Tab-separated table of C-alpha atoms and ligand atoms in Angstrom:
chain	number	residue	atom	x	y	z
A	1	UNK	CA	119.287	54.748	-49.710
A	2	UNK	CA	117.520	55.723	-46.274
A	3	UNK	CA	119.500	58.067	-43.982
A	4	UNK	CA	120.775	57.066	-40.952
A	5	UNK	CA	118.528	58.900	-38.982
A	6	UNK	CA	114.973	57.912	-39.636
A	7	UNK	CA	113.404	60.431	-42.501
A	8	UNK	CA	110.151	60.957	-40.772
A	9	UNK	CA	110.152	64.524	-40.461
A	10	UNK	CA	110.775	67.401	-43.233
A	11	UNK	CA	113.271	69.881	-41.426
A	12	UNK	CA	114.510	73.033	-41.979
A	13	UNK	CA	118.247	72.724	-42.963
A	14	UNK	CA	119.072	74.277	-40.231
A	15	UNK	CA	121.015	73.246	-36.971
A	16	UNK	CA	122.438	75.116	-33.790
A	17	UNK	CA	125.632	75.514	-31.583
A	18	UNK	CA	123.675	76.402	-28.965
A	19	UNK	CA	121.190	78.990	-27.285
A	20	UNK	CA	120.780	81.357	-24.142
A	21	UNK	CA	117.090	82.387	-22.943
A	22	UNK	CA	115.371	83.141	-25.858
A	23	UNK	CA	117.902	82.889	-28.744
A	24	UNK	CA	119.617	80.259	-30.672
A	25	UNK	CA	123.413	80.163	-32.345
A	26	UNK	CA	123.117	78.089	-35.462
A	27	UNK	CA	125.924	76.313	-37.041
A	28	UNK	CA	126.053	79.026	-39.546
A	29	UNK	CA	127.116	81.392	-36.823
A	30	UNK	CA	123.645	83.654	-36.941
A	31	UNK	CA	121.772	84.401	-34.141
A	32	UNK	CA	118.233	82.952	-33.855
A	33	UNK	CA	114.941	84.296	-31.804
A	34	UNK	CA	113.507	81.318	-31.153
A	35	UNK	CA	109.742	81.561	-31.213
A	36	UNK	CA	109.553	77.620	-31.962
A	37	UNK	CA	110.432	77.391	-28.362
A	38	UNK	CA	111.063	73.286	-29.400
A	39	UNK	CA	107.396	73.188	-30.043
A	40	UNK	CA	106.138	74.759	-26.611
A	41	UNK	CA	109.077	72.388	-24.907
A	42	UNK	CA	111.803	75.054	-23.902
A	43	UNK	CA	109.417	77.001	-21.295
A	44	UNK	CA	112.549	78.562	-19.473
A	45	UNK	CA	114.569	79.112	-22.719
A	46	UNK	CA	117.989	78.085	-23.545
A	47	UNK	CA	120.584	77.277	-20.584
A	48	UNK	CA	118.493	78.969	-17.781
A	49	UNK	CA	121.009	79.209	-15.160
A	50	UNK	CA	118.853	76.945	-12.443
A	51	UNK	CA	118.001	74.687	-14.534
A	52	UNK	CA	121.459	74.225	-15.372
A	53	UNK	CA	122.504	74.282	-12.329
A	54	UNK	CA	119.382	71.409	-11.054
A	55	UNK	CA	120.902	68.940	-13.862
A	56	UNK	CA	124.465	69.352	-12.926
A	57	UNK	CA	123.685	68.674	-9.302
A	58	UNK	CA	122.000	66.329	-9.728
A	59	UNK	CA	123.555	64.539	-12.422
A	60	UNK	CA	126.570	63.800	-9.697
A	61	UNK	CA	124.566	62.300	-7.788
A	62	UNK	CA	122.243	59.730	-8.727
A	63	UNK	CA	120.583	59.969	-12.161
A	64	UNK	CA	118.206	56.363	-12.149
A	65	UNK	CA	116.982	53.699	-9.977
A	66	UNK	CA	114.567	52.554	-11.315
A	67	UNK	CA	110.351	52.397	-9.924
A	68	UNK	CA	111.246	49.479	-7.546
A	69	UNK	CA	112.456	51.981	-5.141
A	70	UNK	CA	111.298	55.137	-4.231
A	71	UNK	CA	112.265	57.920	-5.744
A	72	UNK	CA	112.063	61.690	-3.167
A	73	UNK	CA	112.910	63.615	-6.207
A	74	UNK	CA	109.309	62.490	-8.155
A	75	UNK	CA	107.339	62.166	-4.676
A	76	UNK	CA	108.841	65.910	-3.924
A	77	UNK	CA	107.331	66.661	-7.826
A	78	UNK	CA	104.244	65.097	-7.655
A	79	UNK	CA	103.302	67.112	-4.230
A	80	UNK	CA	103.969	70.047	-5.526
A	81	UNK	CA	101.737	69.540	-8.917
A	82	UNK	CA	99.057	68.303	-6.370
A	83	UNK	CA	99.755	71.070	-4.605
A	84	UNK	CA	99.423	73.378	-7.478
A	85	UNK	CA	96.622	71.567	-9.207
A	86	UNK	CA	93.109	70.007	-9.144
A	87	UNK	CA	94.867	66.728	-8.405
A	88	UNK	CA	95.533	64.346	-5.498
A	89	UNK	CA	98.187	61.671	-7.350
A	90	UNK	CA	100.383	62.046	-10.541
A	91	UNK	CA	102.467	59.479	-12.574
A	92	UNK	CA	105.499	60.660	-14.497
A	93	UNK	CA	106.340	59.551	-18.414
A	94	UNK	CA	108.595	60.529	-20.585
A	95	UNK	CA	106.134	62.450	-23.124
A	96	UNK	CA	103.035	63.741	-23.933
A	97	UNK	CA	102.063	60.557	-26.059
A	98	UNK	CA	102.919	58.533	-22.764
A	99	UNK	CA	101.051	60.965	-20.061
A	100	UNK	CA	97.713	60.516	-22.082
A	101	UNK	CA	98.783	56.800	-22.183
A	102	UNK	CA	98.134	56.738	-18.931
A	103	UNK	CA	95.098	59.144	-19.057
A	104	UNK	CA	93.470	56.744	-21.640
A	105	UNK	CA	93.973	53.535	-19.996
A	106	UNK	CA	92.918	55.662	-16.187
A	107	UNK	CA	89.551	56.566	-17.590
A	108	UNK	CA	88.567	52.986	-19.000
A	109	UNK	CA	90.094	51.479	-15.756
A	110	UNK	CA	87.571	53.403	-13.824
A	111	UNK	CA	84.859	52.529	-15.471
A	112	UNK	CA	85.812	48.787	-15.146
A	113	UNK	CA	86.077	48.852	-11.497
A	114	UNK	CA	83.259	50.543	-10.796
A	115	UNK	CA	81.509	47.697	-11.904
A	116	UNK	CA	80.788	48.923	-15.813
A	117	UNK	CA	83.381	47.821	-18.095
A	118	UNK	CA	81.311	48.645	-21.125
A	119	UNK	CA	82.103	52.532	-20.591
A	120	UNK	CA	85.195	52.292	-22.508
A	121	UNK	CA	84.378	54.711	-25.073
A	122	UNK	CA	84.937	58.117	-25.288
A	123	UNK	CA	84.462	61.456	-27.390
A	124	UNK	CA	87.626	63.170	-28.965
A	125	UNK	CA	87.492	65.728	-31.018
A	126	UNK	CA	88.299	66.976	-34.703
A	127	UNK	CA	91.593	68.602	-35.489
A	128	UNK	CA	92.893	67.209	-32.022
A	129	UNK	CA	96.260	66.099	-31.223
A	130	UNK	CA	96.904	63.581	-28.703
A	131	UNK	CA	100.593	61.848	-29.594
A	132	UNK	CA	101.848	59.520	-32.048
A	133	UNK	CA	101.344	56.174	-30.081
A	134	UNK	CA	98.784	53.905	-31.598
A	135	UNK	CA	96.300	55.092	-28.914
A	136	UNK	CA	97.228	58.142	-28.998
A	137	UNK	CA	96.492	58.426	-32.547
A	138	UNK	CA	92.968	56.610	-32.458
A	139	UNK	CA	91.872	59.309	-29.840
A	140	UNK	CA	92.360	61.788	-32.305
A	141	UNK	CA	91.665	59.694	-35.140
A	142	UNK	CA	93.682	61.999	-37.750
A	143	UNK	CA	93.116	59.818	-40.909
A	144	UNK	CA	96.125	60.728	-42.244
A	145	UNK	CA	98.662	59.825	-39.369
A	146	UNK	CA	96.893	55.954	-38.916
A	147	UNK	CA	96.810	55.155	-42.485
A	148	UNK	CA	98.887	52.071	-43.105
A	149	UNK	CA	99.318	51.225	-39.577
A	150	UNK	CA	96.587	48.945	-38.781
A	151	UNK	CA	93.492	48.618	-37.672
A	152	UNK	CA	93.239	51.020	-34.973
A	153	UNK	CA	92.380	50.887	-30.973
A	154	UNK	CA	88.763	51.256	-30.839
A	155	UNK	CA	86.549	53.165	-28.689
A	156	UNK	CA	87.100	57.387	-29.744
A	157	UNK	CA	83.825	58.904	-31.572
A	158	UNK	CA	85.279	62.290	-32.834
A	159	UNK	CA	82.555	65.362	-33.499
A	160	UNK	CA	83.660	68.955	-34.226
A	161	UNK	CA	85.806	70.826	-31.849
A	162	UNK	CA	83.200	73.221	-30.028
A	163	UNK	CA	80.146	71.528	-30.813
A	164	UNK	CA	78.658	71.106	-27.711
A	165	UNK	CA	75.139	69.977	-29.556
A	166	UNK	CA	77.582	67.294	-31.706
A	167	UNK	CA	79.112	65.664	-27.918
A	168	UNK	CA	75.526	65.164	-26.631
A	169	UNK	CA	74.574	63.349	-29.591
A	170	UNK	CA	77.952	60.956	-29.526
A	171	UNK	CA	77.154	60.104	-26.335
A	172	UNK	CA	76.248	56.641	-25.593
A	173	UNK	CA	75.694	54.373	-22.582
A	174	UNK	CA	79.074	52.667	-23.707
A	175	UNK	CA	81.005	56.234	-23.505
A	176	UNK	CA	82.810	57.255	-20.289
A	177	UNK	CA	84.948	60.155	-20.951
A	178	UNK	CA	85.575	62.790	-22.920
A	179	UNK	CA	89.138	63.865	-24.010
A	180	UNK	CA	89.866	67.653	-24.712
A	181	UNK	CA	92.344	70.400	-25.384
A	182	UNK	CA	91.448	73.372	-24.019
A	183	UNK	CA	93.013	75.146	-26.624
A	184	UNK	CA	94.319	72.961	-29.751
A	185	UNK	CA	97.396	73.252	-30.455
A	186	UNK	CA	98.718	70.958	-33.354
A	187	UNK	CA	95.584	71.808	-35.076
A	188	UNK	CA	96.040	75.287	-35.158
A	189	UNK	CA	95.847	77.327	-32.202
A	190	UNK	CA	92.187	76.418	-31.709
A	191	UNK	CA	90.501	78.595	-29.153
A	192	UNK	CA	86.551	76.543	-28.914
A	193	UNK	CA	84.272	79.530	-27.384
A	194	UNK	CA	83.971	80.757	-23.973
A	195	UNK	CA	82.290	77.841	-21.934
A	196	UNK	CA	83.017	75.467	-24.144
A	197	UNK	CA	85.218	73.875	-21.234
A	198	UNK	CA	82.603	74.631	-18.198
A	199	UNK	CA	79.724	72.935	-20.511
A	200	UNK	CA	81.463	69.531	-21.403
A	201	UNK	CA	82.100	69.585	-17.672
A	202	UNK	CA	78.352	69.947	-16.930
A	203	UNK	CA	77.667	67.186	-19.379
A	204	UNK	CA	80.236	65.048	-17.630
A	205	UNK	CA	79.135	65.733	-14.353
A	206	UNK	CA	75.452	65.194	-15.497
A	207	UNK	CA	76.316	61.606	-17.724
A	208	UNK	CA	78.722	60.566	-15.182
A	209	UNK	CA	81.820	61.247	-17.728
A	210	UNK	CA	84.916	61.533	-16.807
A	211	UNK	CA	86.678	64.732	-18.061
A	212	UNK	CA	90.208	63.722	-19.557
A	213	UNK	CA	91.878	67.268	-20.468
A	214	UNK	CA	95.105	67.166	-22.392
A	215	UNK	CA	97.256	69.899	-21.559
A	216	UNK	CA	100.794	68.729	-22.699
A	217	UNK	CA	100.782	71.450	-24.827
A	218	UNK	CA	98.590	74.286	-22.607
A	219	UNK	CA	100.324	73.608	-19.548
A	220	UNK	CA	102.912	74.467	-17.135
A	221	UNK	CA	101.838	78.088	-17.797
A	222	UNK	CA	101.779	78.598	-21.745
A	223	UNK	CA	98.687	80.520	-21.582
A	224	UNK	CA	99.300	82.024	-18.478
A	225	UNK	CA	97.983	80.203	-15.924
A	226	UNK	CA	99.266	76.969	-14.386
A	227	UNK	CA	96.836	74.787	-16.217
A	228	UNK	CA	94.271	76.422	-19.131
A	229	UNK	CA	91.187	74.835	-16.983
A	230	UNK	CA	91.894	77.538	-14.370
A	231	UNK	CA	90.736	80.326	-17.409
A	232	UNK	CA	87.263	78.547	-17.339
A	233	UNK	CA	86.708	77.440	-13.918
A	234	UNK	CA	86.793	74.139	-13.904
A	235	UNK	CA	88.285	70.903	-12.833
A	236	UNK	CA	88.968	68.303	-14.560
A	237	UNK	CA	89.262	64.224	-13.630
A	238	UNK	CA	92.373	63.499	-15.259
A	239	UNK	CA	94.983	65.485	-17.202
A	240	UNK	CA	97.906	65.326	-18.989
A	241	UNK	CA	101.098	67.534	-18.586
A	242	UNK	CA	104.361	66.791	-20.322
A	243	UNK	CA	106.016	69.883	-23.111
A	244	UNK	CA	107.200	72.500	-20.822
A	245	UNK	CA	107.668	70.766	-17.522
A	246	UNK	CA	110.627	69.406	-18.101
A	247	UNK	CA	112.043	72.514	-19.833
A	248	UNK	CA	113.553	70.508	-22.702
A	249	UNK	CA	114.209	67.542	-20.268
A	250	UNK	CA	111.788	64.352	-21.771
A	251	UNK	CA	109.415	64.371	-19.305
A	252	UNK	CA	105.648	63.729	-18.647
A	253	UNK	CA	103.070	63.729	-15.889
A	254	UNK	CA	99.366	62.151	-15.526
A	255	UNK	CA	97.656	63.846	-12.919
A	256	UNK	CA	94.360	62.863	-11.574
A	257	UNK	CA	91.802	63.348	-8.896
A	258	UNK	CA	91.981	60.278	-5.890
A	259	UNK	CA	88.278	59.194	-6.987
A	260	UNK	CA	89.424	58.993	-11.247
A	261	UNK	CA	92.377	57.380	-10.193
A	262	UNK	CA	90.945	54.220	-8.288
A	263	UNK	CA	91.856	51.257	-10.240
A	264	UNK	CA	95.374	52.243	-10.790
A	265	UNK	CA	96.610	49.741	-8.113
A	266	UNK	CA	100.339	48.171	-7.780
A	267	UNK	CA	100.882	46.450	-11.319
A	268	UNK	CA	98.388	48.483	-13.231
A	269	UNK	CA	101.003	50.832	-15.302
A	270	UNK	CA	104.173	51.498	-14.903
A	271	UNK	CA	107.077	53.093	-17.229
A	272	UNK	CA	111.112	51.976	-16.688
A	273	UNK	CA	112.278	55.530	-17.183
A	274	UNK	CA	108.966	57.468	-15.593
A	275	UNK	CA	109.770	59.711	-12.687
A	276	UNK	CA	113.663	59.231	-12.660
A	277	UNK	CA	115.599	61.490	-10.578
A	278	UNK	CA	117.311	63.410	-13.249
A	279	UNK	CA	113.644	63.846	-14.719
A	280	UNK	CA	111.778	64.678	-12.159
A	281	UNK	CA	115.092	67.263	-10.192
A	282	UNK	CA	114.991	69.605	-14.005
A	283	UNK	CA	111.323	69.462	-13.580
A	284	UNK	CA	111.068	70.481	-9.810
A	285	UNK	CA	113.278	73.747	-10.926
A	286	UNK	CA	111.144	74.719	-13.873
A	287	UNK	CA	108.128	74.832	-11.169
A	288	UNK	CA	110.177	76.918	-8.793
A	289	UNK	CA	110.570	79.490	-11.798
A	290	UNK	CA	107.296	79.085	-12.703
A	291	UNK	CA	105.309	78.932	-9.697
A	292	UNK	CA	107.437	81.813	-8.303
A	293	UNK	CA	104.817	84.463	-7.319
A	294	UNK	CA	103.920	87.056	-9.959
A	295	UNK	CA	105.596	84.866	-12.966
A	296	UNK	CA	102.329	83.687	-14.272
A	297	UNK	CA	100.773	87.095	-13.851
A	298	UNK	CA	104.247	88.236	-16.273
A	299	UNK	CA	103.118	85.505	-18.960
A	300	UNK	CA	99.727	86.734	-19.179
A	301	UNK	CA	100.560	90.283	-19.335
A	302	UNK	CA	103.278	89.534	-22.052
A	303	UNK	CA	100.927	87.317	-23.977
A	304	UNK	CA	98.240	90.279	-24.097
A	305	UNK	CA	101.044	92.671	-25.221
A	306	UNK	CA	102.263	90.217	-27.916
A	307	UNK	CA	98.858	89.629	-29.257
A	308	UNK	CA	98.062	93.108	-29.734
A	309	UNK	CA	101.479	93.645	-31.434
A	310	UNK	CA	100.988	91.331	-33.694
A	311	UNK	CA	97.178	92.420	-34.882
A	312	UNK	CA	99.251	95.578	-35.571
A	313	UNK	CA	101.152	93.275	-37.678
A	314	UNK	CA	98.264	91.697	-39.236
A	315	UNK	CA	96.461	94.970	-39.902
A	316	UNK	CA	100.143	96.332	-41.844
A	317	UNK	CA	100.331	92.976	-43.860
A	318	UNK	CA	96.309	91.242	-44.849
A	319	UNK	CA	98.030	89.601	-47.781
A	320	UNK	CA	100.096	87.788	-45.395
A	321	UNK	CA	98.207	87.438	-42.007
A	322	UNK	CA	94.366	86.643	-41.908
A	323	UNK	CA	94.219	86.097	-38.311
A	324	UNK	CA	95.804	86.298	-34.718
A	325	UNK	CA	94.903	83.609	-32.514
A	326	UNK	CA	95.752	81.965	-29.020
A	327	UNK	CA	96.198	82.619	-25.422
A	328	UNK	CA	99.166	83.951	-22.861
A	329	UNK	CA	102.354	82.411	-25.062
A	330	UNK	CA	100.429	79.905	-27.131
A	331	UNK	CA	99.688	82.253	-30.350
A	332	UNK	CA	99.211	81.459	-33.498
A	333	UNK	CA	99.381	83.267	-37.174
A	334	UNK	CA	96.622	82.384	-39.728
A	335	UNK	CA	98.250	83.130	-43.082
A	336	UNK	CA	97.188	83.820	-46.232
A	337	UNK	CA	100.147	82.798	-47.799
A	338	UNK	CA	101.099	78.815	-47.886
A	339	UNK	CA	102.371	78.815	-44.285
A	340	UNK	CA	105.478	77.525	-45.090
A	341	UNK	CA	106.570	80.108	-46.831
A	342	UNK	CA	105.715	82.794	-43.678
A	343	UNK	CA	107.872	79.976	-41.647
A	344	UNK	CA	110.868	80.307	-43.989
A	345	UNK	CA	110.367	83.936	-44.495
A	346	UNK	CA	110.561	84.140	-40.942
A	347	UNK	CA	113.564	82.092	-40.537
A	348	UNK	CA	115.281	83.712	-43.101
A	349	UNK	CA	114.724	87.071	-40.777
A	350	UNK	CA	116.168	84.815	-37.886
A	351	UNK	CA	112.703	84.310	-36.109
A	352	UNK	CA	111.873	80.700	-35.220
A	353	UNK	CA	107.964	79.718	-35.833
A	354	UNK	CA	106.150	76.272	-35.743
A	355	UNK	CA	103.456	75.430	-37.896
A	356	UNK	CA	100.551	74.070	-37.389
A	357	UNK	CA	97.140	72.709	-38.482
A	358	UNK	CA	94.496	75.147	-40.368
A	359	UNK	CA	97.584	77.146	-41.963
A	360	UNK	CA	98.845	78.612	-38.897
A	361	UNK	CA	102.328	79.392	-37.611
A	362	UNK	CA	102.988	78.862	-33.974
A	363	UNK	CA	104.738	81.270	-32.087
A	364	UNK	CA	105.605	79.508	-28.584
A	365	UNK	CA	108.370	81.709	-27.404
A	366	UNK	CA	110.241	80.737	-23.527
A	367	UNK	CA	107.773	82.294	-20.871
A	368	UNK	CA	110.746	84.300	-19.418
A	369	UNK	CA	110.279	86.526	-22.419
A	370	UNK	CA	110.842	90.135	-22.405
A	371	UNK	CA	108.897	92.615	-23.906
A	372	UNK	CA	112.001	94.128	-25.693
A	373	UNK	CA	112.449	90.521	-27.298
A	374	UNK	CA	108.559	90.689	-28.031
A	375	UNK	CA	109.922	93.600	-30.049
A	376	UNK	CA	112.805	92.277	-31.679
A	377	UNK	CA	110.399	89.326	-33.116
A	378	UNK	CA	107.902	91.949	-33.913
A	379	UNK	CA	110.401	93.867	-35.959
A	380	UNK	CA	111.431	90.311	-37.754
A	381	UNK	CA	108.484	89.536	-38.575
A	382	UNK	CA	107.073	92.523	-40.084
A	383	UNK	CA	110.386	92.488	-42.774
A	384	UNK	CA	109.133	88.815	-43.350
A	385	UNK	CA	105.885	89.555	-44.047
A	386	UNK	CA	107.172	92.878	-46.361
A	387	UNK	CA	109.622	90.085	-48.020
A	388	UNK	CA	106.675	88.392	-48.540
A	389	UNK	CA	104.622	91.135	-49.990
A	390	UNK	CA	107.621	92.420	-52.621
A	391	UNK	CA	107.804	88.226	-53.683
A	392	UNK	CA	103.745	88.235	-54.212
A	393	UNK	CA	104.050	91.623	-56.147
A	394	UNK	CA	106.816	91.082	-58.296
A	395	UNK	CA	105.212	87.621	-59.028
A	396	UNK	CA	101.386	89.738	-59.470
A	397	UNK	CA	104.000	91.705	-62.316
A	398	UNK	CA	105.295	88.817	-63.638
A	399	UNK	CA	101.385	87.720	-64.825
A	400	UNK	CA	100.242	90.662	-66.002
A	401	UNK	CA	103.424	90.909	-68.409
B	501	LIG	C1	102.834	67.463	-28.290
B	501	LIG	C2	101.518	67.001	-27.831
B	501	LIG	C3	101.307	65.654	-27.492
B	501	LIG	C4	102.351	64.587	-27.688
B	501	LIG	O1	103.497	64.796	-26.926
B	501	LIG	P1	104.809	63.923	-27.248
B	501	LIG	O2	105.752	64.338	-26.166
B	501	LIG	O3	105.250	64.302	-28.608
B	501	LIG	O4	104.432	62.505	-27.178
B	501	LIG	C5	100.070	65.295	-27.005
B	501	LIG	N1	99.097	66.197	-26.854
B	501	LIG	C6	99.261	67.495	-27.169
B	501	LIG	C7	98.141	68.450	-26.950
B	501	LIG	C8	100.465	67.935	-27.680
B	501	LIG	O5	100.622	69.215	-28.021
């Protein structure tokens, strides 16, 4: 018998009342930090008061029309992520998997009217995570999420993340963009070396490339800038935006530079729920939190603080914790330990943690975090981890008996 809701995923048995800032009520009446942050979603934590308030407004009024009208609330959005970005033009989704959609199907559209359809390829990268579309999973071509589906879109030539000597050699007349995290997220917190970012832009610039970045899960100020480029100087020709900028609202965002953008005339995309008003009004009050002046500048300082903390962490616990990675409030935990049991450990401490590729647990806490709450997780996590320690010596015991 299949459960009414879809079995695809393998959850925690776990479910909530509901949450304020940074912490969760679950059903079972305990309190939750919640450093899952719905998977780098909740940027402005639980119930933020103006984002609240947005929604409610809002929601009297008008919620959808539809894209045969215009819409103030998405052309008020879009100008202000031009405004705030390397772009001149956005179009909103409703995810991630639809923002790079749109990126995808931009890049190859380019090519084609500029008079060289054959540049439809383009060079993704190992351990990448781009969505769960059918494109989305050809451009990151993980084996095991496209088995039994098909054959696949083609056109994505995948070399290792960082290898800038590996991207040179996939190139091809036929290739005309290269997709990128800046940092990868699904696949483990993946920070490539300093310039990676500046050098495929180089190459791009050089092979006449476009540069598609994906920052649905860097963006919106995870690491503690805007965008992730901004860390390396760089622009890209198209990115995508989706996780955070809606605050938990379902909500994505294609951005793109005028000249990138040049096919995508009347007719050429579109979306029935993209850029609604109720989307687009939550997302225009995360960005006033966000882009408030000195917020990003709190991110980054928090982030630094955090990461130190949990080296400390690390250091106290190498049977547990092999390695602290990540940026601003995109950090993850390499453990030693399967890293599902650091996840439940965790849990069972009432710290929320996502995992992640390369046995790494995510922690993605709200952005409006306070150090004292850093604190609070740090002191959770450190009786996980000695949880973890008494389970691996008693079991150490056990075999020796
Ligand atoms: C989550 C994620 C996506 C997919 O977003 P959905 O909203 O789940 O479709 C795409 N790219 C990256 C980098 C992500 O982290």
């Amino acid at each position: 018998m299949i459960a009414p809701l879809l079995p695809t995923y393998a959850r925690a048995d776990l479910a909530f009342e509901r949450g304020e800032g940074a912490w969760l009520v679950g059903t079972d009446g305990k309190r939750y930090l919640d450093f899952a942050g719905g998977v780098a979603v909740s940027a402005l934590g639980h119930a933020h008061p103006k984002l609240v308030a947005a929604i409610t407004e809002q929601a009297a009024k008008v919620w959808h029309v539809s894209n045969l009208f215009r819409i103030p609330e998405a052309e008020r959005l879009a100008e202000r992520l031009v405004a705030a970005s390397f772009a001149d033009t956005v179009f909103f989704a409703n995810s991630g998997a639809e923002a790079m959609e749109c990126a995808i199907k931009m890049a190859r559209k380019y090519h084609a009217v500029s008079g060289k359809p054959e540049k439809y390829r383009m060079v993704a990268f190992e351990g990448a995570f781009h969505g769960r579309t059918l494109a989305t999973l050809a451009a990151a071509g993980i084996q095991k999420y496209l088995e039994g589906f098909g054959p696949r879109l083609e056109g994505f030539d995948h070399v290792p993340y960082g290898d800038l000597a590996a991207v040179k050699k996939a190139i091809t007349p036929e290739t005309g963009a290269i997709i990128v995290e800046p940092i990868q997220g699904e696949g483990g917190v993946r920070v490539p070396q300093a310039g990676f970012l500046k050098a495929l832009r180089e190459l791009c610039d050089d092979k006449g490339l476009l540069l598609v970045l994906d920052e649905v899960q860097t963006g919106i100020g995870r690491t503690g800038k805007f965008f992730a480029y901004e860390w390396a100087g760089i622009e890209p020709d198209i990115l995508a935006a989706a996780k955070g900028l809606g605050g938990g609202f379902p909500i994505g965002a294609c951005l793109a530079k005028a000249e990138a953008a040049k096919g995508m005339t009347a007719g050429t995309h579109g979306s029935t729920f993209g850029g609604n008003p109720l989307a687009t009004t939550v997302a225009g009050a995360v960005l006033d939190v966000v882009l408030e002046k000195g917020f990003l500048d709190r991110v980054a300082r928090t982030g630094l603080l955090f990461k130190q903390r949990l080296a400390e962490i690390k250091d106290r616990h190498p049977a547990v914790i092999a390695e602290v990675r990540g940026e601003g409030l995109l950090l993850g935990l390499r453990a030693v330990v399967p890293v599902g049991d650091l996840v439940a450990a965790c849990r069972a401490e009432g710290l929320l943690t996502a995992p992640a590729g390369e046995n790494v647990a995510r922690l993605l806490p709200p952005l409006i975090i306070s150090e004292t709450e850093v604190g609070e997780a740090m002191t959770r996590l450190d009786a996980a981890c000695a949880k973890i320690e008494a389970t691996l010596a008693a079991q150490a015991r056990g075999a020796a008996e």
